[in-house]
Coordinates of C-alpha atoms in Angstrom, one line a residue:
M1 CA 0.0 0.0 0.0
R2 CA 1.2 3.5 -0.8
L3 CA 2.0 5.6 2.3
D4 CA 1.8 9.1 0.6
F5 CA -0.3 12.2 0.2
T6 CA 0.6 13.1 -3.4
R7 CA -1.7 15.9 -4.6
E8 CA -3.1 16.2 -8.1
D9 CA -4.0 19.6 -9.4
I10 CA -7.7 20.3 -9.9
D11 CA -8.8 20.6 -13.6
A12 CA -12.4 19.5 -13.4
D13 CA -15.3 21.8 -14.3
D14 CA -17.5 23.5 -11.7
A15 CA -20.3 21.0 -11.8
T16 CA -17.9 18.1 -11.3
I17 CA -16.2 19.8 -8.3
R18 CA -19.6 20.5 -6.7
A19 CA -20.6 16.9 -7.3
Q20 CA -17.4 15.5 -5.7
A21 CA -17.9 17.6 -2.6
A22 CA -21.5 16.8 -2.2
Q23 CA -21.0 13.4 -0.4
A24 CA -18.2 14.1 2.1
P25 CA -18.6 14.5 5.9
V26 CA -18.8 18.2 6.5
A27 CA -16.2 18.9 9.2
P28 CA -13.1 17.2 7.6
L29 CA -14.1 18.6 4.2
L30 CA -14.2 22.2 5.4
A31 CA -11.0 21.8 7.4
A32 CA -9.1 20.2 4.5
V33 CA -10.3 22.7 2.0
A34 CA -9.6 25.6 4.3
Q35 CA -6.0 24.4 4.8
L36 CA -5.5 23.8 1.1
T37 CA -6.9 27.0 -0.2
G38 CA -6.1 29.3 2.8
E39 CA -9.8 30.3 3.0
Y40 CA -10.2 30.0 6.8
D41 CA -13.5 31.9 6.7
L42 CA -15.0 28.6 5.7
L43 CA -14.9 27.6 9.4
S44 CA -18.0 29.5 10.2
D45 CA -19.3 29.4 13.8
D46 CA -22.7 28.6 12.6
I47 CA -21.5 25.4 10.9
R48 CA -21.3 23.0 13.8
P49 CA -22.5 19.4 14.2
D50 CA -25.5 18.6 16.3
P51 CA -24.6 16.1 18.9
A52 CA -28.2 14.9 19.0
L53 CA -27.9 13.7 15.4
P54 CA -26.3 10.4 14.5
W55 CA -22.8 10.5 12.9
M56 CA -23.9 8.5 9.9
P57 CA -24.3 9.2 6.2
P58 CA -25.5 11.2 4.5
D59 CA -25.1 14.2 6.8
Y60 CA -22.8 12.9 9.6
G61 CA -24.3 14.8 12.5
Y62 CA -25.4 17.9 10.6
P63 CA -28.9 19.2 9.8
S64 CA -29.4 18.5 6.1
E65 CA -29.7 22.1 5.1
T66 CA -26.5 23.0 7.0
A67 CA -24.6 20.1 5.4
A68 CA -25.7 21.1 1.9
R69 CA -24.7 24.8 2.4
A70 CA -21.3 23.8 3.9
R71 CA -20.5 21.4 1.1
L72 CA -21.4 24.1 -1.5
S73 CA -19.1 26.6 0.2
A74 CA -16.2 24.0 0.1
A75 CA -16.8 23.3 -3.5
D76 CA -16.8 27.0 -4.4
A77 CA -13.5 27.4 -2.6
L78 CA -12.0 24.6 -4.6
I79 CA -13.3 26.2 -7.8
R80 CA -11.5 29.5 -6.8
Y81 CA -8.4 27.5 -6.0
R82 CA -8.5 25.8 -9.4
D83 CA -8.8 29.2 -11.0
R84 CA -5.7 30.3 -9.2
R85 CA -3.9 27.3 -10.9
C86 CA -3.7 25.2 -7.7
P87 CA -0.7 26.9 -5.9
P88 CA 1.1 24.8 -3.2
P89 CA -0.7 25.1 0.1
V90 CA 0.8 27.3 2.8
E91 CA 1.3 25.6 6.2
P92 CA -1.1 27.0 8.7
D93 CA 0.3 29.2 11.5
P94 CA -0.4 28.2 15.1
K95 CA -3.5 30.3 15.3
Q96 CA -4.9 28.9 12.1
L97 CA -4.0 25.3 13.1
R98 CA -5.8 25.7 16.4
A99 CA -8.9 27.0 14.6
L100 CA -8.8 24.0 12.2
V101 CA -8.4 21.5 15.1
E102 CA -11.1 23.1 17.3
F103 CA -13.5 23.1 14.3
V104 CA -13.3 19.4 13.7
V105 CA -13.5 18.3 17.3
A106 CA -16.3 20.7 18.3
P107 CA -18.1 21.0 20.6
A108 CA -15.2 19.7 22.8
A109 CA -13.1 22.2 24.7
V110 CA -9.5 22.3 23.6
D111 CA -6.9 23.3 26.2
D112 CA -3.2 23.4 25.4
D113 CA -2.5 19.8 26.4
Y114 CA -5.4 18.4 24.5
L115 CA -4.5 20.5 21.5
E116 CA -1.0 18.9 21.6
L117 CA -2.6 15.4 21.6
L118 CA -4.8 16.3 18.7
Q119 CA -1.9 17.8 16.7
E120 CA 0.0 14.5 17.3
E121 CA -2.9 12.5 15.9
L122 CA -3.2 14.9 12.9
A123 CA 0.6 14.8 12.2
L124 CA 0.3 17.6 9.8
G125 CA 3.8 18.7 10.6
G126 CA 5.3 15.3 10.5
D127 CA 5.8 12.6 13.1
L128 CA 5.2 14.5 16.4
R129 CA 5.5 11.4 18.6
A130 CA 9.1 10.6 17.5
P131 CA 11.5 10.4 20.5
R132 CA 13.4 13.6 21.2
W133 CA 16.4 11.8 22.6
R134 CA 19.1 9.7 21.0
V135 CA 21.4 7.1 22.3
A136 CA 24.3 8.8 20.6
T137 CA 23.9 11.9 22.7
T138 CA 22.3 10.5 25.9
A139 CA 24.7 7.6 26.5
P140 CA 27.2 7.5 23.6
R141 CA 29.5 4.8 25.1
R142 CA 26.6 2.6 26.4
R143 CA 25.6 -0.5 24.6
F144 CA 21.9 -1.2 25.2
S145 CA 19.7 -3.7 23.4
V146 CA 16.0 -4.4 23.4
A147 CA 14.3 -7.6 22.3
V148 CA 10.7 -7.2 21.0
I149 CA 8.5 -10.3 21.1
G150 CA 5.9 -10.2 18.3
A151 CA 5.8 -8.5 14.9
G152 CA 2.2 -7.5 14.8
M153 CA 0.8 -3.9 15.0
S154 CA 2.2 -3.3 18.5
G155 CA 5.6 -4.9 18.0
L156 CA 6.2 -2.9 14.8
V157 CA 5.5 0.5 16.5
A158 CA 7.6 -0.4 19.5
A159 CA 10.6 -1.4 17.3
H160 CA 10.2 1.7 15.2
R161 CA 10.2 4.1 18.1
L162 CA 13.2 2.5 19.8
R163 CA 15.1 2.4 16.5
Q164 CA 14.3 6.1 16.0
A165 CA 16.1 6.7 19.3
G166 CA 19.1 4.7 18.1
V167 CA 18.5 1.7 20.3
D168 CA 19.7 -1.7 19.1
V169 CA 16.5 -3.7 18.5
R170 CA 15.7 -7.3 17.5
V171 CA 12.2 -8.5 16.9
F172 CA 11.2 -12.2 17.3
E173 CA 8.0 -13.4 15.6
K174 CA 6.7 -17.0 16.0
N175 CA 4.9 -16.8 12.6
T176 CA 6.5 -17.0 9.2
D177 CA 5.4 -13.5 8.4
L178 CA 4.7 -10.3 10.2
G179 CA 1.2 -8.9 10.9
G180 CA 0.0 -10.6 14.1
T181 CA -3.8 -10.5 14.2
W182 CA -4.1 -9.4 10.6
L183 CA -2.0 -12.4 9.5
E184 CA -3.6 -15.1 11.7
N185 CA -7.2 -14.1 11.2
S186 CA -7.9 -14.8 7.6
Y187 CA -11.5 -16.0 7.8
P188 CA -14.0 -14.9 5.2
G189 CA -15.3 -11.4 5.9
C190 CA -12.6 -10.4 8.3
R191 CA -12.3 -6.7 8.5
V192 CA -11.5 -3.9 11.1
D193 CA -14.4 -2.3 13.0
V194 CA -12.7 1.1 13.3
P195 CA -12.6 3.5 10.3
N196 CA -9.3 3.1 8.6
H197 CA -8.2 6.7 8.6
L198 CA -8.1 6.2 12.4
Y199 CA -7.0 2.6 12.4
S200 CA -3.5 3.4 11.2
Y201 CA -0.4 4.8 12.7
S202 CA -0.3 8.6 13.2
F203 CA 3.2 8.6 11.6
A204 CA 2.1 6.4 8.6
Q205 CA -1.2 7.8 7.5
T206 CA -2.4 7.3 3.9
G207 CA -5.2 8.3 1.7
H208 CA -5.2 4.9 -0.2
W209 CA -7.7 2.9 1.9
P210 CA -10.2 1.2 -0.5
Q211 CA -13.0 1.0 2.0
F212 CA -14.3 2.8 5.1
N213 CA -13.4 -0.4 7.2
S214 CA -10.9 -2.4 5.3
T215 CA -10.5 -6.1 5.0
Q216 CA -7.8 -8.4 6.4
P217 CA -5.7 -8.6 3.2
V218 CA -5.7 -4.8 2.9
L219 CA -4.7 -4.4 6.6
L220 CA -1.9 -7.0 6.3
D221 CA -0.6 -5.1 3.2
Y222 CA -0.6 -1.9 5.2
F223 CA 1.5 -3.3 8.0
R224 CA 3.9 -4.9 5.6
S225 CA 4.2 -1.6 3.8
C226 CA 5.0 0.1 7.1
A227 CA 7.7 -2.4 7.9
D228 CA 9.2 -1.8 4.5
E229 CA 8.9 2.0 4.7
F230 CA 10.6 2.2 8.1
G231 CA 13.2 -0.5 7.5
L232 CA 11.8 -2.8 10.2
A233 CA 11.8 -6.0 8.2
E234 CA 15.6 -6.3 8.6
L235 CA 15.1 -6.4 12.4
I236 CA 12.6 -9.3 12.4
S237 CA 13.5 -13.0 12.9
L238 CA 10.5 -14.8 11.5
G239 CA 9.5 -18.3 12.5
T240 CA 11.2 -17.8 15.9
E241 CA 9.2 -18.3 19.0
V242 CA 10.3 -17.0 22.4
V243 CA 9.8 -20.0 24.8
E244 CA 11.2 -18.4 27.9
A245 CA 12.5 -15.0 29.1
R246 CA 14.6 -15.1 32.2
W247 CA 16.1 -12.1 34.1
N248 CA 19.7 -12.4 35.4
D249 CA 20.1 -10.6 38.7
Q250 CA 23.8 -10.5 38.4
T251 CA 24.1 -9.2 34.9
S252 CA 20.9 -7.2 34.8
R253 CA 20.0 -8.7 31.4
W254 CA 17.3 -10.9 30.0
A255 CA 18.1 -14.2 28.4
L256 CA 15.5 -15.3 25.8
R257 CA 15.3 -19.0 24.9
L258 CA 14.3 -19.1 21.2
R259 CA 12.9 -22.0 19.2
D260 CA 12.6 -22.2 15.4
A261 CA 10.2 -24.2 13.3
S262 CA 12.5 -27.2 13.3
G263 CA 12.5 -27.3 17.1
A264 CA 16.1 -26.1 17.4
E265 CA 16.8 -23.7 20.3
R266 CA 19.2 -20.9 20.9
T267 CA 19.6 -18.0 23.3
H268 CA 19.5 -14.3 22.8
E269 CA 20.4 -11.7 25.5
A270 CA 19.1 -8.2 25.8
N271 CA 19.0 -5.4 28.3
A272 CA 15.3 -5.0 28.1
V273 CA 12.3 -7.0 26.7
V274 CA 9.1 -5.7 25.1
S275 CA 6.3 -8.2 25.0
A276 CA 4.0 -7.4 22.0
V277 CA 2.2 -10.7 21.9
G278 CA -1.2 -9.0 22.3
Q279 CA -4.3 -10.2 24.1
L280 CA -6.2 -11.8 21.3
N281 CA -3.6 -14.2 19.9
R282 CA -4.3 -17.6 21.4
P283 CA -7.7 -19.1 20.2
S284 CA -10.0 -20.5 22.8
L285 CA -12.0 -23.6 22.2
P286 CA -15.0 -24.2 24.5
D287 CA -15.0 -26.9 27.1
I288 CA -17.7 -29.1 25.5
E289 CA -17.8 -32.8 26.0
G290 CA -16.8 -34.8 23.0
I291 CA -15.2 -31.9 21.1
D292 CA -12.5 -34.2 19.7
S293 CA -15.0 -36.9 18.7
F294 CA -16.5 -35.1 15.7
G295 CA -15.9 -37.1 12.5
G296 CA -15.8 -34.2 10.1
P297 CA -13.4 -31.2 9.9
Y298 CA -13.6 -28.6 12.7
F299 CA -11.5 -25.5 13.4
H300 CA -11.3 -22.2 15.1
S301 CA -11.9 -19.0 13.1
A302 CA -8.4 -17.7 13.9
R303 CA -7.0 -20.9 12.3
W304 CA -9.3 -21.0 9.3
R305 CA -9.0 -24.1 7.2
H306 CA -9.0 -22.7 3.7
D307 CA -8.6 -26.2 2.3
I308 CA -12.1 -27.1 3.5
D309 CA -14.9 -26.4 1.0
V310 CA -18.2 -25.8 2.7
T311 CA -20.2 -25.6 -0.5
G312 CA -23.3 -27.7 -0.2
R313 CA -22.5 -28.9 3.3
R314 CA -24.2 -28.7 6.6
V315 CA -22.2 -26.3 8.7
A316 CA -22.3 -25.4 12.4
V317 CA -21.0 -22.2 13.8
I318 CA -20.5 -22.1 17.6
G319 CA -20.4 -18.5 18.9
T320 CA -21.8 -15.2 17.9
G321 CA -19.0 -12.8 18.8
A322 CA -17.3 -10.2 16.6
S323 CA -15.6 -12.8 14.3
A324 CA -18.7 -14.9 13.8
V325 CA -20.8 -11.8 12.9
Q326 CA -18.3 -11.3 10.1
F327 CA -17.9 -14.8 8.7
V328 CA -21.4 -16.1 9.1
P329 CA -22.8 -14.2 6.1
P330 CA -20.2 -15.5 3.6
L331 CA -20.5 -19.0 5.0
A332 CA -24.3 -18.9 4.6
E333 CA -23.9 -18.1 0.9
R334 CA -22.0 -21.3 0.3
A335 CA -23.4 -23.8 2.8
A336 CA -26.4 -26.0 2.1
R337 CA -27.5 -25.4 5.7
L338 CA -26.0 -23.2 8.4
T339 CA -26.8 -23.5 12.1
V340 CA -25.5 -20.7 14.4
Y341 CA -25.3 -21.7 18.1
Q342 CA -25.6 -18.6 20.3
R343 CA -24.9 -18.5 24.0
T344 CA -25.3 -14.7 24.5
A345 CA -26.8 -12.3 21.9
P346 CA -24.4 -9.4 21.1
W347 CA -25.5 -5.8 20.8
L348 CA -25.2 -5.0 17.0
L349 CA -24.5 -1.4 16.1
P350 CA -25.9 -0.2 12.8
V351 CA -23.1 1.1 10.6
P352 CA -24.6 1.5 7.1
N353 CA -21.4 1.9 5.2
Y354 CA -19.4 -0.7 7.2
H355 CA -19.0 -3.0 4.1
D356 CA -18.8 -0.2 1.5
D357 CA -16.0 0.8 -0.8
L358 CA -15.1 4.4 -0.6
P359 CA -17.3 6.3 -3.0
A360 CA -15.7 7.8 -6.2
E361 CA -16.4 11.2 -4.8
I362 CA -14.3 10.6 -1.7
N363 CA -11.5 9.1 -3.8
W364 CA -11.5 12.2 -5.9
L365 CA -11.1 14.3 -2.8
L366 CA -8.3 12.2 -1.5
R367 CA -6.4 12.7 -4.8
H368 CA -7.0 16.4 -5.0
V369 CA -7.2 17.4 -1.3
P370 CA -5.1 14.6 0.1
D371 CA -4.9 16.0 3.7
Y372 CA -8.7 15.3 3.8
A373 CA -7.6 11.9 5.1
R374 CA -5.8 13.5 8.1
W375 CA -8.8 15.7 8.9
D376 CA -11.2 12.8 8.6
R377 CA -8.9 10.9 11.0
L378 CA -9.0 13.8 13.5
T379 CA -12.7 14.2 13.3
T380 CA -13.2 10.5 14.0
F381 CA -10.6 10.7 16.9
G382 CA -12.4 13.7 18.4
R383 CA -15.8 11.9 18.2
L384 CA -14.3 8.7 19.7
Q385 CA -12.1 10.3 22.4
E386 CA -15.0 9.8 24.7
G387 CA -17.0 7.7 22.3
T388 CA -20.0 6.1 24.1
L389 CA -18.1 6.0 27.4
P390 CA -20.6 8.4 29.1
Q391 CA -23.4 6.0 28.2
T392 CA -21.7 3.2 30.1
I393 CA -21.1 5.0 33.4
V394 CA -23.2 3.6 36.2
D395 CA -25.6 5.9 38.0
P396 CA -25.8 4.5 41.5
R397 CA -29.3 5.8 42.0
W398 CA -30.6 4.2 38.8
D399 CA -32.9 1.1 38.9
R400 CA -31.0 -1.5 37.0
S401 CA -33.9 -3.9 36.8
N402 CA -34.9 -2.3 33.5
N403 CA -31.7 -3.7 32.0
S404 CA -29.7 -0.4 32.0
V405 CA -27.3 1.4 34.3
S406 CA -28.3 5.1 33.8
A407 CA -30.8 7.3 31.9
V408 CA -28.4 7.7 29.0
N409 CA -27.6 4.0 29.0
D410 CA -31.3 3.3 28.9
L411 CA -31.8 5.7 26.0
A412 CA -29.0 4.0 24.0
R413 CA -30.7 0.6 24.8
R414 CA -34.1 1.8 23.6
R415 CA -32.7 3.3 20.4
L416 CA -31.0 0.1 19.5
T417 CA -34.0 -1.9 20.4
A418 CA -36.0 0.2 18.0
W419 CA -33.4 -0.7 15.3
Y420 CA -33.7 -4.4 16.2
E421 CA -37.5 -4.1 15.8
A422 CA -37.0 -2.7 12.3
V423 CA -34.4 -5.2 11.0
F424 CA -35.8 -8.3 12.8
P425 CA -39.6 -8.1 12.1
D426 CA -40.2 -11.7 13.2
P427 CA -40.9 -11.5 16.9
A428 CA -39.7 -15.1 17.6
L429 CA -36.3 -14.4 16.0
R430 CA -36.1 -10.9 17.6
A431 CA -36.6 -12.5 21.0
K432 CA -33.5 -14.6 20.4
V433 CA -31.2 -11.8 19.1
L434 CA -32.2 -8.9 21.3
P435 CA -29.6 -8.8 24.2
T436 CA -30.7 -8.9 27.8
H437 CA -27.5 -7.4 29.2
F438 CA -26.6 -3.8 29.7
Y439 CA -25.6 -1.7 26.7
G440 CA -21.8 -1.7 26.9
A441 CA -21.4 -4.7 29.1
K442 CA -20.0 -6.8 26.2
R443 CA -18.2 -5.9 23.0
M444 CA -20.6 -4.2 20.6
I445 CA -20.4 -5.3 17.0
P446 CA -20.9 -3.1 13.9
D447 CA -23.2 -4.5 11.2
S448 CA -24.4 -2.9 8.0
G449 CA -27.4 -5.2 8.2
R450 CA -25.7 -8.1 6.5
Y451 CA -25.6 -10.3 9.6
A452 CA -29.1 -9.4 10.5
A453 CA -30.3 -10.4 7.0
T454 CA -28.3 -13.6 7.1
L455 CA -30.1 -14.8 10.2
Q456 CA -33.4 -14.5 8.4
R457 CA -32.4 -16.7 5.4
P458 CA -34.5 -19.9 5.1
D459 CA -31.4 -22.0 5.1
V460 CA -30.0 -20.5 8.3
T461 CA -31.1 -21.4 11.9
L462 CA -30.2 -19.5 15.0
E463 CA -30.1 -22.1 17.9
T464 CA -30.1 -20.8 21.4
A465 CA -30.5 -24.1 23.3
E466 CA -27.6 -25.2 25.4
I467 CA -25.1 -27.6 23.7
G468 CA -24.8 -30.8 25.6
R469 CA -22.0 -32.5 23.7
I470 CA -20.3 -32.9 20.4
T471 CA -20.9 -36.3 18.7
P472 CA -19.2 -38.0 15.8
S473 CA -22.0 -36.7 13.5
G474 CA -22.9 -33.4 14.9
I475 CA -24.2 -31.6 18.0
Q476 CA -26.4 -33.1 20.8
L477 CA -28.4 -30.3 22.5
A478 CA -29.2 -30.4 26.2
D479 CA -32.9 -30.7 25.4
G480 CA -32.3 -34.0 23.7
R481 CA -32.4 -32.9 20.1
H482 CA -29.5 -33.8 17.8
V483 CA -28.4 -31.8 14.7
D484 CA -26.3 -33.4 12.1
H485 CA -23.3 -31.5 10.7
D486 CA -20.5 -32.0 8.2
V487 CA -18.3 -29.1 9.4
I488 CA -18.0 -27.2 12.7
V489 CA -16.5 -23.8 13.0
Y490 CA -15.7 -22.3 16.4
G491 CA -16.0 -18.6 16.7
T492 CA -15.4 -18.7 20.4
G493 CA -12.8 -16.0 20.9
F494 CA -9.4 -16.0 22.5
Q495 CA -7.6 -16.8 25.8
A496 CA -7.6 -13.0 26.4
S497 CA -6.9 -13.2 30.2
R498 CA -3.8 -15.4 29.8
F499 CA -1.4 -12.7 29.1
L500 CA 2.0 -13.7 27.7
T501 CA 1.1 -17.4 27.6
P502 CA 2.5 -19.9 26.8
M503 CA 5.8 -18.2 27.2
R504 CA 7.5 -18.5 30.6
V505 CA 8.7 -15.3 32.1
V506 CA 11.1 -15.4 35.1
G507 CA 11.9 -12.1 36.9
A508 CA 14.0 -11.0 39.8
G509 CA 14.8 -13.7 42.4
G510 CA 13.5 -16.4 40.1
L511 CA 9.9 -15.3 40.4
D512 CA 7.6 -16.8 37.7
L513 CA 5.3 -14.1 36.2
H514 CA 2.4 -16.4 35.8
D515 CA 2.7 -17.7 39.3
W516 CA 2.9 -14.2 40.6
W517 CA -0.2 -13.1 38.6
D518 CA -2.0 -16.3 39.6
G519 CA -4.6 -15.9 36.8
D520 CA -5.2 -12.1 37.5
A521 CA -2.8 -10.1 35.3
R522 CA -2.0 -6.6 36.4
A523 CA 0.6 -4.0 35.4
H524 CA 1.3 -0.3 36.1
L525 CA -0.2 1.6 33.1
G526 CA -0.6 -1.9 31.6
I527 CA 3.1 -1.7 30.9
T528 CA 5.4 -2.5 33.8
V529 CA 5.3 -5.1 36.6
P530 CA 7.1 -5.0 40.0
R531 CA 10.0 -7.5 40.3
F532 CA 10.3 -7.8 36.5
P533 CA 12.9 -5.2 35.7
N534 CA 13.2 -3.9 32.2
L535 CA 10.2 -5.8 31.1
F536 CA 7.6 -3.8 29.2
L537 CA 4.2 -4.9 28.0
M538 CA 2.3 -3.7 24.9
Y539 CA -1.5 -4.2 24.9
G540 CA -1.1 -5.3 28.5
P541 CA -3.7 -5.6 31.3
N542 CA -6.5 -3.1 31.3
T543 CA -5.5 -1.4 28.0
N544 CA -8.2 -2.9 25.8
I545 CA -10.6 -0.2 24.4
V546 CA -14.3 -1.0 24.7
V547 CA -16.4 2.0 23.5
N548 CA -13.9 4.5 22.2
G549 CA -11.0 4.9 19.8
S550 CA -8.5 2.6 18.1
I551 CA -6.1 0.1 19.8
I552 CA -3.3 1.5 17.5
Y553 CA -3.5 4.7 19.5
F554 CA -3.0 2.8 22.8
S555 CA 0.0 1.0 21.2
E556 CA 1.5 4.3 20.1
C557 CA 1.1 5.7 23.7
A558 CA 2.7 2.6 25.2
A559 CA 5.6 2.6 22.6
R560 CA 6.4 6.2 23.5
Y561 CA 6.3 5.4 27.3
I562 CA 8.6 2.4 26.8
T563 CA 11.0 4.4 24.7
E564 CA 11.1 7.1 27.3
C565 CA 11.7 4.5 30.0
V566 CA 14.8 3.3 28.1
G567 CA 15.8 6.9 27.7
L568 CA 15.5 7.3 31.5
L569 CA 17.7 4.2 32.1
L570 CA 20.4 5.6 29.8
A571 CA 20.2 9.1 31.1
R572 CA 20.6 7.9 34.7
D573 CA 23.3 5.3 33.7
A574 CA 21.2 2.7 35.3
A575 CA 21.2 -1.0 34.6
S576 CA 17.6 -1.7 35.5
L577 CA 14.3 0.0 36.0
D578 CA 11.8 -1.8 38.3
C579 CA 8.2 -0.6 39.1
R580 CA 7.6 0.2 42.7
P581 CA 4.8 -2.0 44.2
E582 CA 3.1 1.0 45.7
A583 CA 2.8 2.7 42.3
H584 CA 1.6 -0.5 40.7
D585 CA -1.0 -1.1 43.4
R586 CA -2.2 2.5 43.6
Y587 CA -2.8 2.5 39.8
N588 CA -4.7 -0.8 39.8
E589 CA -6.9 0.4 42.7
W590 CA -7.8 3.4 40.6
I591 CA -8.6 1.2 37.6
D592 CA -10.7 -1.2 39.6
A593 CA -12.7 1.6 41.3
A594 CA -13.5 3.0 37.9
T595 CA -14.3 -0.4 36.4
D596 CA -16.9 -0.8 39.2
E597 CA -18.6 2.2 37.8
R598 CA -18.9 1.0 34.2
A599 CA -21.6 -1.2 32.6
W600 CA -19.1 -4.0 32.0
G601 CA -17.9 -3.9 35.6
V602 CA -21.4 -4.3 37.2
S603 CA -22.8 -6.8 34.7
D604 CA -22.8 -10.5 35.3
V605 CA -23.1 -11.4 31.6
H606 CA -20.5 -13.8 30.4
T607 CA -17.7 -11.9 28.6
W608 CA -14.0 -12.3 27.8
Y609 CA -13.4 -9.0 29.6
R610 CA -13.5 -10.9 32.9
N611 CA -10.8 -13.3 34.0
G612 CA -11.0 -16.5 35.9
K613 CA -10.8 -14.6 39.2
G614 CA -13.9 -12.6 38.3
R615 CA -12.0 -9.4 37.7
I616 CA -12.1 -7.2 34.5
A617 CA -8.5 -7.5 33.5
Q618 CA -8.8 -6.3 29.9
N619 CA -10.6 -2.9 29.7
W620 CA -9.5 0.7 30.0
P621 CA -12.3 2.5 31.8
F622 CA -11.4 6.1 30.9
N623 CA -11.2 8.3 27.8
L624 CA -8.3 8.4 25.4
Y625 CA -6.8 11.7 26.7
D626 CA -6.2 10.2 30.1
Y627 CA -4.0 7.4 28.8
W628 CA -2.0 9.8 26.7
R629 CA -1.5 12.1 29.7
L630 CA -0.3 9.2 31.8
T631 CA 2.1 7.8 29.2
R632 CA 3.9 10.8 27.9
A633 CA 6.9 10.0 30.1
P634 CA 7.6 7.8 33.1
N635 CA 7.5 9.4 36.5
P636 CA 10.9 8.4 38.1
A637 CA 9.3 8.2 41.5
D638 CA 7.3 5.2 40.3
Y639 CA 10.5 3.2 39.7
V640 CA 13.6 1.9 41.4
L641 CA 16.6 2.5 39.2
R642 CA 19.7 0.4 40.0

């Protein structure tokens, strides 16, 4: 994928220009055109989105008349720009940049710190999150190396930031290619549920996404392109699994035991280790009696068997989570009969353009006003900084017996229920698919209507009876019925709570990390763990986003924090950095207290958010700004430097 913003001069006639501008979301369109043309009076105070209106096409939160007027103003500015023969744009001065940023994130207040965050996300002036220190000047005679475990999205950004600072980095990847999640999950229909202008690195934005929410092959191509663009491929040892990481108290170094595909082992030493193995990388198969007795092919969606042709066969899908909602529709198109086994109905979120290609009009804008992609990203970021978080905050005075946790949570539930009534007209089916848990208690899943339509096909059955056991020929239900199947597909999620497994990690004094966690993983900022010096986690405990933003943002924040920790080590000429238990505990008490005030924290619905100890170990309970603020740089008082 091309990672550029090459601009083409505008030579279209007036009618064509007006037609191209007539479909774009208003806020990023006006900001991008104002920046390109220098006509900042386009940012009129009377053109602001209405927060009561849905952020969906065609008007994206604007009254229709306001949207039409704004788009016409943008088109007229582009016509004047064309008539001036498309001069190179002038970089906005600080006052103009603030006006642009405030316009697209309105009605949010923008103080100086938040403005800095937004400018980093925009990256109009280049990579604003690059480290400002270098090994060559901070510790020119010090040799310091870092081993990164995993070459997925998080591992790549960690390696990139550390290398920018001049740190010696090696990346070890168990798979034969990079990409992590976007390599392993190749099931039909796999795509991202965050708009792509936001689901991308701030330092590697592009206007060449083919869809609003791109598919797995496109995303894999993007991460491969990033690795090539930033010279990361040469750092990665593919087909190399880290079996064990062991800290040496005497040398203050980590020894990694590596195993290749042949089973041969070797050792690699490093001063620090970054675990970027993720939360959703080990498939979870359900504990169902007889699971290995099935006579036909069966597999997990994250290990899709592309050699199995389901055409004309009786297929079972167990699970109705995010992956299943994506692969059920294409499976139904090929199977003779599809039975979907549901334990808990998910909340589906209507996203009309979720499966759509970018319209020709948007592609025209991206060619002629390429920074439109940046402003669209920032508009989406501003909208998702809080996201639907306020709708999930528990009102302690609210009566939860009506299946909600607050007045705004109940309003969201009622609005979605109305949508369910429209797309599931059959009352019997609607009774099965309408969730009975709080809005926000489980992962909510975007759907353009495709999954909803699939469940209403005559050759598709949604089964909600409990599964008793798997038999050689199919599935025996607890109520005594038996359903014959030729193929079983498990869409049953991942071992999300088992952080860093199956790798063994041994810290100071020979302490085993998994023994210390005892099934309840915790870390300071989701990144550092007491008694495990110079070990840093990406996408660690309580850093999963639930109702706001993009996980790439969290990985960028963590990568900067880790890089700054290494900088602190070198600046202090220290051998190790170890999180103080009191800092770790204080942080986790803060997280737990907030979690107890969120819909997912007070719900008893079954969810992968909750670990075997009953604690929510995955989710971040605050907004995006708070994590950025906490991870800009380490507080030396939180650590022991030796």
